[in-house]
Structures are given as C-alpha cells and as structure tokens.
Amino acid sequence: MSGINDYIDSEVKGNEVVLFMKGTPGFPQCGFSGQVVQILDYIGADYKGVDVLTSAELRQGIKEYSNWPTIPQLYVKGEFVGGCDIIREMFQAGELQTFLVEKGVSVKGAA
C-alpha cells in the first residue's frame, strides 16, 4: 500500500489544487464529484482532477490518506479541505474563494 500512498502524497504535494474524484473534470462519474467540479470551474480555480475509479487501491488509499470516508476530496497546497458538502458550504458562504486567494491560488470568478 506504500506505493499508492507515495502516489497520493506526490499528487497532493505536487499540485496547488487537486481533486480526487470519481471520473474526470470533463466527465464526472458521480453527482458529488460533479458539484465540486462545477464550483471550481465557476470560480475559475486551476486544479488537477484524479480519477479514483481507475484503481480500487487508489479509491481505498485516498480514504486512508485523509482519514475521510467519502470521495470527492479537495486538497489545496497539500492541505485537505473537505468533501462535497464542505466545499459547497464554503462556496455558498463565499469562504472558498477567500480561502483559495489566501492560499495564493488564483481564482477568476468574483464571490
């Protein structure tokens, strides 16, 4: 399992914003992943999508890595932010855009 952990760790630390999701940003395979993609696209944040459906080991590994039971999972600058509900609540409160800007991530959309 250390191989998958190393992979996850390198994705989390190697990308400013990374979304572990079911499917891809262009073709989400679940409603929750789709919602987070819509939010990130709406505010214009650059992010990398990692499809957990490509590997059962990856799907289980990300849950253990974050100690969070659900997918999608959003990481910003190596820090776990949350899943769909948390991201949606932060977005609706205008906190997500502020959080990203404070972390030095450029967003295009106004709050």
Short mmCIF file of C-alpha atoms in Angstrom, two decimals:
data_model
loop_
_atom_site.label_atom_id
_atom_site.label_comp_id
_atom_site.label_asym_id
_atom_site.label_seq_id
_atom_site.Cartn_x
_atom_site.Cartn_y
_atom_site.Cartn_z
CA MET A 1 0.00 0.00 0.00
CA SER A 2 3.00 2.32 0.37
CA GLY A 3 3.23 2.71 -3.41
CA ILE A 4 -0.29 4.14 -3.61
CA ASN A 5 0.39 6.34 -0.57
CA ASP A 6 3.51 7.73 -2.25
CA TYR A 7 1.50 8.42 -5.41
CA ILE A 8 -1.26 10.22 -3.47
CA ASP A 9 1.31 12.17 -1.47
CA SER A 10 3.11 13.31 -4.62
CA GLU A 11 -0.19 14.42 -6.23
CA VAL A 12 -1.28 16.29 -3.09
CA LYS A 13 2.09 18.00 -2.64
CA GLY A 14 2.90 18.44 -6.33
CA ASN A 15 -0.25 20.34 -7.34
CA GLU A 16 -1.57 23.60 -5.91
CA VAL A 17 -5.15 22.30 -6.08
CA VAL A 18 -6.01 18.65 -6.61
CA LEU A 19 -9.41 16.97 -6.57
CA PHE A 20 -9.63 13.24 -6.01
CA MET A 21 -12.92 12.41 -7.67
CA LYS A 22 -14.99 9.77 -9.42
CA GLY A 23 -14.45 10.39 -13.11
CA THR A 24 -12.65 13.36 -14.66
CA PRO A 25 -13.33 17.11 -14.56
CA GLY A 26 -14.69 16.82 -18.11
CA PHE A 27 -16.83 13.78 -17.33
CA PRO A 28 -17.63 13.37 -13.62
CA GLN A 29 -18.99 9.92 -12.73
CA CYS A 30 -20.96 10.91 -9.62
CA GLY A 31 -23.12 13.84 -8.61
CA PHE A 32 -20.92 14.89 -5.69
CA SER A 33 -17.77 14.97 -7.82
CA GLY A 34 -19.76 16.88 -10.45
CA GLN A 35 -20.83 19.51 -7.92
CA VAL A 36 -17.27 20.18 -6.79
CA VAL A 37 -16.10 20.38 -10.43
CA GLN A 38 -18.88 22.91 -11.17
CA ILE A 39 -17.89 25.03 -8.17
CA LEU A 40 -14.17 25.00 -9.02
CA ASP A 41 -14.91 25.76 -12.68
CA TYR A 42 -17.33 28.53 -11.71
CA ILE A 43 -14.78 30.35 -9.57
CA GLY A 44 -12.10 29.70 -12.18
CA ALA A 45 -9.64 27.82 -9.99
CA ASP A 46 -7.00 25.78 -11.81
CA TYR A 47 -6.95 22.26 -10.42
CA LYS A 48 -5.96 18.74 -11.29
CA GLY A 49 -8.59 16.01 -11.21
CA VAL A 50 -7.50 12.50 -10.23
CA ASP A 51 -9.96 9.74 -11.18
CA VAL A 52 -10.20 7.26 -8.30
CA LEU A 53 -12.28 4.90 -10.44
CA THR A 54 -9.13 3.84 -12.29
CA SER A 55 -7.99 1.77 -9.31
CA ALA A 56 -9.63 0.18 -6.26
CA GLU A 57 -6.30 0.61 -4.47
CA LEU A 58 -6.36 4.36 -5.16
CA ARG A 59 -10.03 4.63 -4.14
CA GLN A 60 -9.29 2.98 -0.78
CA GLY A 61 -5.89 4.65 -0.41
CA ILE A 62 -7.23 8.20 -0.60
CA LYS A 63 -9.76 7.46 2.15
CA GLU A 64 -6.98 6.18 4.41
CA TYR A 65 -4.63 9.02 3.43
CA SER A 66 -7.10 11.69 4.54
CA ASN A 67 -8.92 9.63 7.17
CA TRP A 68 -12.07 10.81 5.36
CA PRO A 69 -14.64 8.22 4.23
CA THR A 70 -16.04 9.83 1.10
CA ILE A 71 -14.98 10.97 -2.36
CA PRO A 72 -14.53 13.62 -3.76
CA GLN A 73 -11.73 15.10 -1.69
CA LEU A 74 -10.20 18.51 -2.34
CA TYR A 75 -6.64 19.39 -1.39
CA VAL A 76 -5.15 22.89 -1.58
CA LYS A 77 -1.39 23.39 -1.20
CA GLY A 78 -1.05 19.96 0.41
CA GLU A 79 -3.87 20.53 2.89
CA PHE A 80 -7.10 18.51 2.95
CA VAL A 81 -10.02 20.93 2.65
CA GLY A 82 -13.01 18.59 2.56
CA GLY A 83 -15.58 16.75 0.53
CA CYS A 84 -18.60 17.89 -1.45
CA ASP A 85 -20.73 19.19 1.45
CA ILE A 86 -17.88 21.20 2.97
CA ILE A 87 -16.82 22.65 -0.39
CA ARG A 88 -20.42 23.55 -1.26
CA GLU A 89 -20.99 25.23 2.13
CA MET A 90 -17.70 27.16 1.86
CA PHE A 91 -18.63 28.25 -1.69
CA GLN A 92 -22.15 29.36 -0.74
CA ALA A 93 -20.76 31.38 2.18
CA GLY A 94 -18.12 32.96 -0.07
CA GLU A 95 -15.38 31.34 2.03
CA LEU A 96 -13.96 29.05 -0.65
CA GLN A 97 -12.82 31.88 -2.90
CA THR A 98 -11.31 33.73 0.07
CA PHE A 99 -9.59 30.55 1.28
CA LEU A 100 -8.05 29.91 -2.15
CA VAL A 101 -6.87 33.51 -2.53
CA GLU A 102 -5.35 33.44 0.97
CA LYS A 103 -3.50 30.26 -0.04
CA GLY A 104 -2.13 32.05 -3.10
CA VAL A 105 -4.31 30.24 -5.64
CA SER A 106 -5.68 32.50 -8.36
CA VAL A 107 -9.41 32.44 -8.96
CA LYS A 108 -11.16 34.19 -11.83
CA GLY A 109 -14.73 34.38 -10.57
CA ALA A 110 -15.91 37.05 -8.17
CA ALA A 111 -17.51 35.95 -4.93
#
